[in-house]
mmCIF file of C-alpha atoms and ligand atoms in Angstrom:
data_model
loop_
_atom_site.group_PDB
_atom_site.id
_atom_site.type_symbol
_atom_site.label_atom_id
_atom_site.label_comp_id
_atom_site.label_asym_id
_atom_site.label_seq_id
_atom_site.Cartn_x
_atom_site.Cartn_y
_atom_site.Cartn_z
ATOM 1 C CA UNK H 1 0.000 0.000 0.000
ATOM 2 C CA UNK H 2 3.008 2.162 0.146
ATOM 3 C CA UNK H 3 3.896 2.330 -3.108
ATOM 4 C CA UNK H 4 1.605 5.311 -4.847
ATOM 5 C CA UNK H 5 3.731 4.950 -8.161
ATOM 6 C CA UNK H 6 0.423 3.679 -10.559
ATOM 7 C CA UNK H 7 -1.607 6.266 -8.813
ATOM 8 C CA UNK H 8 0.375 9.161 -9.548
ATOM 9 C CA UNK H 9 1.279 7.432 -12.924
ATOM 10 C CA UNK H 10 -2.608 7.495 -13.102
ATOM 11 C CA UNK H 11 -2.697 10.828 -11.992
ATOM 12 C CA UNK H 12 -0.326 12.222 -14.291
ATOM 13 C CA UNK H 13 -1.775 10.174 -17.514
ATOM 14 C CA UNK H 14 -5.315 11.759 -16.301
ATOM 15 C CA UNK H 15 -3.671 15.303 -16.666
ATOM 16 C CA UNK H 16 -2.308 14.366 -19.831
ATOM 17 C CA UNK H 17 -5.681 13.674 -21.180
ATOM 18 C CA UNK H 18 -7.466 16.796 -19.475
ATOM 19 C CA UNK H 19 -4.897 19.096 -21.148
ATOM 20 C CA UNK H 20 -5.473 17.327 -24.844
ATOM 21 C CA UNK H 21 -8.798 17.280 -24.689
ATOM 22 C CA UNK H 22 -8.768 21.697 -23.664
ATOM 23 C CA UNK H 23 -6.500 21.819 -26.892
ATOM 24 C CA UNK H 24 -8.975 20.506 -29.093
ATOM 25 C CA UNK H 25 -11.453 22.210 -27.503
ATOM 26 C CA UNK H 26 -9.472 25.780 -27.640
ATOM 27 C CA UNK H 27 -9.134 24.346 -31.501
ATOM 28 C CA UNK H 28 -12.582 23.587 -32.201
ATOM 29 C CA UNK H 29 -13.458 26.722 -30.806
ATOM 30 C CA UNK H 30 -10.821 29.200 -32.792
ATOM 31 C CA UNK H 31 -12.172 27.434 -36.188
ATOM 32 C CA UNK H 32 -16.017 27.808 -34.815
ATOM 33 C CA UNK H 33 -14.918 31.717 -34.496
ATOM 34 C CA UNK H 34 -13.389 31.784 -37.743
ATOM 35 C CA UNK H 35 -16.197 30.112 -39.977
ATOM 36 C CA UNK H 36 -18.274 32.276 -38.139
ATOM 37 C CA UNK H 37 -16.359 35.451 -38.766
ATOM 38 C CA UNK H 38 -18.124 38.265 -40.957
ATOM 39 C CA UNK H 39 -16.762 38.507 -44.920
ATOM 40 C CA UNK H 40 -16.352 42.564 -43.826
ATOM 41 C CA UNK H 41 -14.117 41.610 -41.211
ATOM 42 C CA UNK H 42 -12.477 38.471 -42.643
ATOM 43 C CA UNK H 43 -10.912 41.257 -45.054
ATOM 44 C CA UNK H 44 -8.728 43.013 -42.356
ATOM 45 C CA UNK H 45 -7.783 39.375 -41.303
ATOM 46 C CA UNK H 46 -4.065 37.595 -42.083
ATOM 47 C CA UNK H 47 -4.035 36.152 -45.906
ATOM 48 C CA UNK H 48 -4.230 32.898 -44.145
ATOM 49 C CA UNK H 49 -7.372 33.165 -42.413
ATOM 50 C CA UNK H 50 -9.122 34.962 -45.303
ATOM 51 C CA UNK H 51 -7.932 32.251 -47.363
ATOM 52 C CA UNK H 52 -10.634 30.128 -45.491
ATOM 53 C CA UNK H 53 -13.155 28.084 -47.045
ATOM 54 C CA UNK H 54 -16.682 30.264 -45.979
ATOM 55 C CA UNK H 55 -18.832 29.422 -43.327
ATOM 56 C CA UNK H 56 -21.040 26.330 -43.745
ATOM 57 C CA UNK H 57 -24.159 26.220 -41.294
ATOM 58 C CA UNK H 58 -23.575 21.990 -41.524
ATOM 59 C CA UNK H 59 -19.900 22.605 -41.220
ATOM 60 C CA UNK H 60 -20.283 24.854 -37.709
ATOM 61 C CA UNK H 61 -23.513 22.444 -35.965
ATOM 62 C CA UNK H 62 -20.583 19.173 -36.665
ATOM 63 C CA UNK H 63 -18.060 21.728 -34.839
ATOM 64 C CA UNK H 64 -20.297 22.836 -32.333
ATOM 65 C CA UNK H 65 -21.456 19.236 -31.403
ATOM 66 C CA UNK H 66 -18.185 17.864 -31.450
ATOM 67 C CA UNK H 67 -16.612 20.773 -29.006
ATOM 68 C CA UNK H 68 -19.722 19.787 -26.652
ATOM 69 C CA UNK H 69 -18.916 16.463 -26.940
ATOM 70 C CA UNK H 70 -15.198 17.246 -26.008
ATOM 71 C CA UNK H 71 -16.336 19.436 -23.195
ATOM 72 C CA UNK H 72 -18.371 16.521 -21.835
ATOM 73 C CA UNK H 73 -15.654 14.681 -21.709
ATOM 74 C CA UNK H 74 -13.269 16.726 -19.878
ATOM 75 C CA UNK H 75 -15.853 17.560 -17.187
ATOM 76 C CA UNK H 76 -16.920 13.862 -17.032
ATOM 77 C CA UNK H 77 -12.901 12.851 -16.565
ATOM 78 C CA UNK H 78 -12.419 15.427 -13.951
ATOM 79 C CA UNK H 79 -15.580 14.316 -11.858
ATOM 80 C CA UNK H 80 -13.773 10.571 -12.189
ATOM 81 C CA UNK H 81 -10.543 12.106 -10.987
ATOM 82 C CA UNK H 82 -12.010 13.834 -8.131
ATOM 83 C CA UNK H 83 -13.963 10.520 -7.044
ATOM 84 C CA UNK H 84 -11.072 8.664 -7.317
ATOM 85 C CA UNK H 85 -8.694 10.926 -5.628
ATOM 86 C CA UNK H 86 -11.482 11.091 -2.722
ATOM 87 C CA UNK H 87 -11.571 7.105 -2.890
ATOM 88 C CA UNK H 88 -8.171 6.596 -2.588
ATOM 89 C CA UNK H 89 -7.699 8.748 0.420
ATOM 90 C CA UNK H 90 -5.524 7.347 3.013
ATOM 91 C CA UNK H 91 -6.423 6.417 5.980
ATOM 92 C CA UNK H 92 -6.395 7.913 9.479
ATOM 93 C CA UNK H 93 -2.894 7.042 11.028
ATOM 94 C CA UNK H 94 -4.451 6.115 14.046
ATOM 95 C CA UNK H 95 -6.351 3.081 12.200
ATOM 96 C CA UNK H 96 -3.074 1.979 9.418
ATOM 97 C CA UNK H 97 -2.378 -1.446 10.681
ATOM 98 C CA UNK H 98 -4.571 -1.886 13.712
ATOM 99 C CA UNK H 99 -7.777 -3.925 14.329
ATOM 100 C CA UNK H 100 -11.223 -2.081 15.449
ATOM 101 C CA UNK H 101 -15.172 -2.959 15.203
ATOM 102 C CA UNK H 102 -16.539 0.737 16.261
ATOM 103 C CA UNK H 103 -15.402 3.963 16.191
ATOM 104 C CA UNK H 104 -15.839 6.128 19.236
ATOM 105 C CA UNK H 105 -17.559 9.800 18.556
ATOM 106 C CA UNK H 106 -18.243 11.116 21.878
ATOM 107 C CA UNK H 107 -20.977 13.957 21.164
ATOM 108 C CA UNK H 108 -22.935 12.363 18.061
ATOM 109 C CA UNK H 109 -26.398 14.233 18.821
ATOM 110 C CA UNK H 110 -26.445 18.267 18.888
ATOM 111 C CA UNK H 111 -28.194 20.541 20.120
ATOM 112 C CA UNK H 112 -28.662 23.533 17.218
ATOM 113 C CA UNK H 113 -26.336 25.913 19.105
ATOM 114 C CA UNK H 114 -23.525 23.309 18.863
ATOM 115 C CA UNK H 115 -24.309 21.898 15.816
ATOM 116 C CA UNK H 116 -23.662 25.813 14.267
ATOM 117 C CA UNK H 117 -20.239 26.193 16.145
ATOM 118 C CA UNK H 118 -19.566 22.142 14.436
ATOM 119 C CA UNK H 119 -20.511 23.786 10.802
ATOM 120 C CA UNK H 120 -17.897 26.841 11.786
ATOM 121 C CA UNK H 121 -15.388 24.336 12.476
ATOM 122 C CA UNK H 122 -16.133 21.895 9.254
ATOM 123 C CA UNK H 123 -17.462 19.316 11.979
ATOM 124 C CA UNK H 124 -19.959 17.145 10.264
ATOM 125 C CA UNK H 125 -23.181 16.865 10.287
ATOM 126 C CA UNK H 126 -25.352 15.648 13.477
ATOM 127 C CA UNK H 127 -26.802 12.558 13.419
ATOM 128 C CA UNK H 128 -25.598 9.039 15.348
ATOM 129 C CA UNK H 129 -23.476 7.873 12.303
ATOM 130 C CA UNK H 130 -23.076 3.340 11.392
ATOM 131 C CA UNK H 131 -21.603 1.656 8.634
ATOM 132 C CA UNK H 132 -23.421 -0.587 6.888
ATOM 133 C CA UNK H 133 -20.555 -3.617 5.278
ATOM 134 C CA UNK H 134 -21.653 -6.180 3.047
ATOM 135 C CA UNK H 135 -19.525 -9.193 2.859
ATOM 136 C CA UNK H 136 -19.005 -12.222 0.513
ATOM 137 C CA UNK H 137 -19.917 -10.453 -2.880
ATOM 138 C CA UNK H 138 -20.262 -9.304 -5.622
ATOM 139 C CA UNK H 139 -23.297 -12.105 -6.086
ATOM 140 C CA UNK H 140 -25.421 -12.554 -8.919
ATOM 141 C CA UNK H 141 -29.034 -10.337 -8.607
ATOM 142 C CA UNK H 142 -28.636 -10.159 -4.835
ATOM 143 C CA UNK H 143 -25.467 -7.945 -5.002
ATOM 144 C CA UNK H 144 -27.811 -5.393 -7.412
ATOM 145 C CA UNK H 145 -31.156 -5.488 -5.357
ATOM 146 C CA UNK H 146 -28.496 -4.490 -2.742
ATOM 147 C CA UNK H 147 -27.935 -1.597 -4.612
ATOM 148 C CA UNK H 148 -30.674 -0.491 -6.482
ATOM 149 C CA UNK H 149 -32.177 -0.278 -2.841
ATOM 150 C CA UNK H 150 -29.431 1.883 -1.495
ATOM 151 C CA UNK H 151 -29.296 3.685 -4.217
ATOM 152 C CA UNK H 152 -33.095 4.860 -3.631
ATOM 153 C CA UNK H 153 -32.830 5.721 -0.166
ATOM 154 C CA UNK H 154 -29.590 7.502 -0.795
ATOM 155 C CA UNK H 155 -27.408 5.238 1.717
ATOM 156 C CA UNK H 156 -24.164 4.974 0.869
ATOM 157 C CA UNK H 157 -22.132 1.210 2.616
ATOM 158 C CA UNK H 158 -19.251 -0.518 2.586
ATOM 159 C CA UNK H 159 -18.590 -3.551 0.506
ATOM 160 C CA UNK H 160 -15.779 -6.014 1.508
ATOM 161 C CA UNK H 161 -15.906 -8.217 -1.663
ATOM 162 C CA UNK H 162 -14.249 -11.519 -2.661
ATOM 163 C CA UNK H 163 -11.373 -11.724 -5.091
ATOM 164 C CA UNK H 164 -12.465 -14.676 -7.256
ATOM 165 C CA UNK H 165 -16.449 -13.484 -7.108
ATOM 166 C CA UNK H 166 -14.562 -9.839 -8.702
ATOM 167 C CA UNK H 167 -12.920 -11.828 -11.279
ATOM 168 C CA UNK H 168 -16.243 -13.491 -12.165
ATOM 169 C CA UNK H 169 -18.819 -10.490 -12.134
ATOM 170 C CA UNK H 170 -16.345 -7.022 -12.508
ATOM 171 C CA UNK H 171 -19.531 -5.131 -13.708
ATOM 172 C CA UNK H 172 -20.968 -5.262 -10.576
ATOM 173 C CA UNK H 173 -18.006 -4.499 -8.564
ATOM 174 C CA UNK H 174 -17.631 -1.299 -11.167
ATOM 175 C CA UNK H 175 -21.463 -0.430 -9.930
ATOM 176 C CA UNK H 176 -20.509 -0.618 -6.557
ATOM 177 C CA UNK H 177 -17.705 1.524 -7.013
ATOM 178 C CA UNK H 178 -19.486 3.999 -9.692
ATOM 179 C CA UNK H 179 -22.540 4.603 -7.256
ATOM 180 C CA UNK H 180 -20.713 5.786 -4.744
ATOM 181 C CA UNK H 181 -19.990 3.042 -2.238
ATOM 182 C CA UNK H 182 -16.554 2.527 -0.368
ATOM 183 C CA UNK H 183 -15.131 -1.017 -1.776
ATOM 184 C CA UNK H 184 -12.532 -3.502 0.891
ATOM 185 C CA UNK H 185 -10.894 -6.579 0.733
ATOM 186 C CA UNK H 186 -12.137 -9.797 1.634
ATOM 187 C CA UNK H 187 -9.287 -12.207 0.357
ATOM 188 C CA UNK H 188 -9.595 -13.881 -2.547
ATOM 189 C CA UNK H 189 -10.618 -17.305 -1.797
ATOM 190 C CA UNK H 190 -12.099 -16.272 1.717
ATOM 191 C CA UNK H 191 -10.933 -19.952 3.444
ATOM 192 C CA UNK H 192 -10.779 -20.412 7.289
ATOM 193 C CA UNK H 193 -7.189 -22.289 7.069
ATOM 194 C CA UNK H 194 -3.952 -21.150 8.138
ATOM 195 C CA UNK H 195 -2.031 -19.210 6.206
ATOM 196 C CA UNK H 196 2.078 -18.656 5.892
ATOM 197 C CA UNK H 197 3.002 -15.099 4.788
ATOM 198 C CA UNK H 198 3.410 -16.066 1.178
ATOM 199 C CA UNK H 199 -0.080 -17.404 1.249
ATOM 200 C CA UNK H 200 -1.573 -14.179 2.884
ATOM 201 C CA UNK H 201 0.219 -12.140 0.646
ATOM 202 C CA UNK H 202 -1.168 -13.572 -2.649
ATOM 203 C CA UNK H 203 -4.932 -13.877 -0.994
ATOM 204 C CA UNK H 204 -4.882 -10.351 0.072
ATOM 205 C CA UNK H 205 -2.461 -8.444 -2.593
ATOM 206 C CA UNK H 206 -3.960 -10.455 -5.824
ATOM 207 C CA UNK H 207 -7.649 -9.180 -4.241
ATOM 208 C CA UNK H 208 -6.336 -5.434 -4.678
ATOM 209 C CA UNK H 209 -4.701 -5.299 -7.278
ATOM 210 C CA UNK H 210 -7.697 -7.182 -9.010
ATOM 211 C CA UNK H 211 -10.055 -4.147 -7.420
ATOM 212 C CA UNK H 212 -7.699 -1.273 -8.074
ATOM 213 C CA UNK H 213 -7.529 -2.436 -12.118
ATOM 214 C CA UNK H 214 -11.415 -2.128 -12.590
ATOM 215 C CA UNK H 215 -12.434 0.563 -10.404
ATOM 216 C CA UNK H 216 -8.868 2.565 -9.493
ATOM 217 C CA UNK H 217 -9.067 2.384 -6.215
ATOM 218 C CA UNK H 218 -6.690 1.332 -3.679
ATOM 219 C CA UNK H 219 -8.876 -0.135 -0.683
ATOM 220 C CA UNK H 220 -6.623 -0.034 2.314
ATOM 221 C CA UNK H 221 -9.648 -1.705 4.492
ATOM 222 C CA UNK H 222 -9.431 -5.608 5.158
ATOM 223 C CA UNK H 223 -11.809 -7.935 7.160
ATOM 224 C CA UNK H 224 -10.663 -11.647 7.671
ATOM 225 C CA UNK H 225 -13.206 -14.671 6.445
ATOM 226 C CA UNK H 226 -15.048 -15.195 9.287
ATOM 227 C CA UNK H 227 -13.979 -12.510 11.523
ATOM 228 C CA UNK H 228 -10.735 -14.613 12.225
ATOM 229 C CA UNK H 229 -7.783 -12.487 13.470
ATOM 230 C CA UNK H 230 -4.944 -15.347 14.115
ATOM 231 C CA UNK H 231 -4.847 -17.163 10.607
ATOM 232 C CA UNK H 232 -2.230 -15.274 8.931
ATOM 233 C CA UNK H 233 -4.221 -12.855 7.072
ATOM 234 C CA UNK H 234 -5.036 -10.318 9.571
ATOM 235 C CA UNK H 235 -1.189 -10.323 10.566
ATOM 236 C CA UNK H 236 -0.770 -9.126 6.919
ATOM 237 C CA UNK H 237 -2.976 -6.940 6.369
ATOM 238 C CA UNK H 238 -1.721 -5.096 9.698
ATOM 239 C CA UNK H 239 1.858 -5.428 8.601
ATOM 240 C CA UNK H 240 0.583 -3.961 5.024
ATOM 241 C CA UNK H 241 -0.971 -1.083 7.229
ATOM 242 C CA UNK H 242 -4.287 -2.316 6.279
ATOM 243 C CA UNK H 243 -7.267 -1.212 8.993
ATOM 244 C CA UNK H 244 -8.448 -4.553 9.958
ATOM 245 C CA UNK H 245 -12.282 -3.912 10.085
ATOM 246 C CA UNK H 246 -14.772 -5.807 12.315
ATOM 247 C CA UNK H 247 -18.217 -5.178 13.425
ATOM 248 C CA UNK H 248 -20.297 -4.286 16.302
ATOM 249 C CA UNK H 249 -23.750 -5.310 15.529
ATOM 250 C CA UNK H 250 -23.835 -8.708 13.463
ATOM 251 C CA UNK H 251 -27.256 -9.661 11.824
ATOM 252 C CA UNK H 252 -26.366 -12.865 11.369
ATOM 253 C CA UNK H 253 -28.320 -13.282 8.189
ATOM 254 C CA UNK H 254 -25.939 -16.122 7.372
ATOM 255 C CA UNK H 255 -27.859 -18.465 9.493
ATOM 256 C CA UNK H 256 -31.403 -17.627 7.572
ATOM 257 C CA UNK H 257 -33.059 -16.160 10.301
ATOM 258 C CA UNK H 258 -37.028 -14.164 9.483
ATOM 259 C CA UNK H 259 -36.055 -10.529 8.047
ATOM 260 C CA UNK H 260 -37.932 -9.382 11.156
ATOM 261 C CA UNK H 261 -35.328 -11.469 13.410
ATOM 262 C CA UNK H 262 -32.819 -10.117 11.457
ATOM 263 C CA UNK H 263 -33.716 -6.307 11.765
ATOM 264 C CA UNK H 264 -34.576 -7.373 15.682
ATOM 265 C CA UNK H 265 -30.661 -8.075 15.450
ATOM 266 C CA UNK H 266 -29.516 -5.342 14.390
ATOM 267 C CA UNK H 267 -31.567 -3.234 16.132
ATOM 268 C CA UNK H 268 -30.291 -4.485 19.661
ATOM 269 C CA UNK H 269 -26.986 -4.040 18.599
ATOM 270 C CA UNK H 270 -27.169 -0.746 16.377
ATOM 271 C CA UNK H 271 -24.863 2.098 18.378
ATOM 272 C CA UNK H 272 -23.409 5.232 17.230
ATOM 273 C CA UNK H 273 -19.834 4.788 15.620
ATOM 274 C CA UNK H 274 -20.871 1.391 15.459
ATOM 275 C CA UNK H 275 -20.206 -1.043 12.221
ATOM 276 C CA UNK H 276 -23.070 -3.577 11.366
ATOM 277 C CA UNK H 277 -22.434 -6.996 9.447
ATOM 278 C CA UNK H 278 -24.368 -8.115 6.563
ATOM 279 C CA UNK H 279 -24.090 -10.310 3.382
ATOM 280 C CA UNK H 280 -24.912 -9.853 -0.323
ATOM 281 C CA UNK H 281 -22.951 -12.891 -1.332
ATOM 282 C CA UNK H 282 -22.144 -16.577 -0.138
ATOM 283 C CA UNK H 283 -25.299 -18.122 -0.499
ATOM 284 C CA UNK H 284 -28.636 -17.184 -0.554
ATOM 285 C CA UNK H 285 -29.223 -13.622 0.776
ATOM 286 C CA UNK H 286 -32.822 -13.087 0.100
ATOM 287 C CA UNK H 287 -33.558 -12.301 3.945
ATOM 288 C CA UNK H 288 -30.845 -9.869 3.349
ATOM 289 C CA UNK H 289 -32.626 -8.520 0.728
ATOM 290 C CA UNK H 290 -35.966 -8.355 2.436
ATOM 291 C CA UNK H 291 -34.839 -7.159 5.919
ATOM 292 C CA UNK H 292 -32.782 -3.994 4.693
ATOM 293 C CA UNK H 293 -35.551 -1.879 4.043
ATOM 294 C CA UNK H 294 -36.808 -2.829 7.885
ATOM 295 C CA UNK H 295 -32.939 -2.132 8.927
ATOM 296 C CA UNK H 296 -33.244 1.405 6.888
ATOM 297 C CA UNK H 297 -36.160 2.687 7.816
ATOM 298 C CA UNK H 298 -36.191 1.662 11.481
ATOM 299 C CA UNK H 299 -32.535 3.123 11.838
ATOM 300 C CA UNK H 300 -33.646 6.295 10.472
ATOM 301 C CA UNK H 301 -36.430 6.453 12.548
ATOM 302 C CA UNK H 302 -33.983 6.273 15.703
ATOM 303 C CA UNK H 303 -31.406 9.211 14.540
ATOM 304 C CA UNK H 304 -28.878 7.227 12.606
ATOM 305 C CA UNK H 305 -27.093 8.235 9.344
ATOM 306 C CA UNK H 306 -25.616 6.194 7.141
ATOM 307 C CA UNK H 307 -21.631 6.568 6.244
ATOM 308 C CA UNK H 308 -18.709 4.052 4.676
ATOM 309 C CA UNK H 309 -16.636 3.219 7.112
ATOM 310 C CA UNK H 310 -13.776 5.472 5.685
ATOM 311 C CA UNK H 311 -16.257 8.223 6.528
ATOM 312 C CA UNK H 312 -16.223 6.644 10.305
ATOM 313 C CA UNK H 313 -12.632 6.134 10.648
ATOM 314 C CA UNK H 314 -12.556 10.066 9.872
ATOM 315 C CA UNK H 315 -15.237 11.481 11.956
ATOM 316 C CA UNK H 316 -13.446 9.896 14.487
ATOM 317 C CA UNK H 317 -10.385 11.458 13.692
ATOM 318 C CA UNK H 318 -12.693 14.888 13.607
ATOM 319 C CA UNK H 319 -14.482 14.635 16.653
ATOM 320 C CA UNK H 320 -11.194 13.832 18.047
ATOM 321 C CA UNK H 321 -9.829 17.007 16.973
ATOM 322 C CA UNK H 322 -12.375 18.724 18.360
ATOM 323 C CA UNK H 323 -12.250 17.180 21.365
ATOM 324 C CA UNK H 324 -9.014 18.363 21.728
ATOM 325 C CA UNK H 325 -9.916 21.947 21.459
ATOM 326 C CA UNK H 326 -12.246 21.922 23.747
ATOM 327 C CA UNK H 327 -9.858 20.465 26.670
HETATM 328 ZN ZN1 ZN R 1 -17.096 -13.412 4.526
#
């Protein structure tokens, strides 16, 4: 995770692009003006522009559409660089290499006087903020229902995804990616056995590298297969200064419960800073798929908002800070 050569490679090449794409623009434009220009005034003109072929209404609506299209292009390039610059943020150093399953805010609701001074200050929004992490994907149809429901309610999750299920459905890990969602590493096999560093390596570093080549992001968040912390892998990622991410409220969906036991679940456990566990992959996660909207809606209901769990490891950082101030 150290090395950030492909990403400023990336970052450079991006550039690159950007400034090509404003040159043809600034060209399109220059010949737009000067098919444009007058005959009166083409006359007081250098012999080489008035040597120009006259304007041609079909000529100038091909320009003008293809300088648009340019322009589109250079915005929609920047808004990718700016997502993926955001994405690729690195962590807190307080959570490189160390294992946690909450993060601690210590004033998540405001009053309005305190929640103005927070705005001053660039403090978040109030609100008791979770993480929502989906494990085991992406899946076949599940992984999308996932999704398309989030995507309606405007919740944003983390997804700690599979290596080989990536290899096998890399549209849907773009989606998850593309709509806004924070994507971690979940090995590539995700097996319970030991491992020897060699083996942990090429589970966890194949896993990224797989991620960062279709959606450009560098995930520097890990959870172990089973929440196990002394098989090898977790000793890796750690050493790798991955943030080894558990959970504090586990719906246990794996085990088929009702959606209403599930949402029960997570209810009991649901605490501010907290993390909660769910699957969109491994097996059949139709309770999954039923139960979220309970989850949502019932977690709204009781103050919560919904971040990634980079967005947790940094309001803790913030409230921190602020903290800090105060004292
Ligand atoms: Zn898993």
């Amino acid at each position: 995770m150290a090395d950030r050569h492909p990403f400023i490679k990336q970052h450079s090449l991006s550039w690159v692009v950007v400034v090509a794409a404003l040159t043809f623009l600034s060209g399109c434009t220059l010949s737009a003006a000067r098919s444009a220009s007058p005959r009166h005034l083409a006359s007081n003109m250098t012999p080489s522009l008035n040597q120009l072929p006259s304007s041609n209404p079909s000529e100038e609506k091909v320009l003008v559409a293809q300088s648009n299209q340019a322009y589109k292009k250079v915005v929609a390039k920047l808004a990718q660089q700016q997502k993926i610059t955001k994405l690729n943020k690195p962590i807190p150093a307080q959570f490189q290499g160390k294992t946690f399953k909450n993060v601690k805010i210590n004033n998540p609701i405001k009053t309005v006087a305190q929640e103005a001074s927070d705005k001053r200050i660039g403090q978040s929004a109030v609100g008791k903020p979770i993480a929502l992490t989906f494990d085991d994907g992406p899946w076949p149809n599940t992984t999308g229902q996932v999704l398309d429901f989030l995507k309606k309610n405007n919740v944003k999750a983390t997804f700690f995804v599979v290596g080989r299920q990536v290899q096998q459905y890399p549209q849907i890990t773009k989606r998850i990616v593309n709509e806004g969602h924070a994507i971690a590493n979940h090995t590539w096999s995700h097996q319970y056995h030991r491992y020897n560093p060699a083996g942990a390596a090429s589970e966890i570093d194949k896993t990224a590298q797989l991620i960062y080549k279709l959606t450009g992001v560098k995930t520097n968040l890990f959870r172990p297969p089973g929440g196990i912390l002394n098989n090898g892998l977790a000793a890796y990622a750690q050493q790798k200064k991955y943030a080894v991410v558990m959970w504090s409220a586990d719906s246990l969906d794996w085990r088929h419960n009702s959606s209403q036991a599930l949402r029960d679940r997570i209810l009991k456990e649901a605490s501010a800073g907290g993390i909660v566990l769910l699957h969109d992959g491994g097996g059949n996660r139709a309770k999954t798929v039923q139960a979220l909207p309970l989850i949502i809606a019932e977690l709204k209901k009781r103050g919560y908002k919904f971040v990634t769990v980079p967005e947790l490891m940094e309001m803790q950082e913030k409230d921190q800070e602020m903290m800090a101030r105060k004292g």
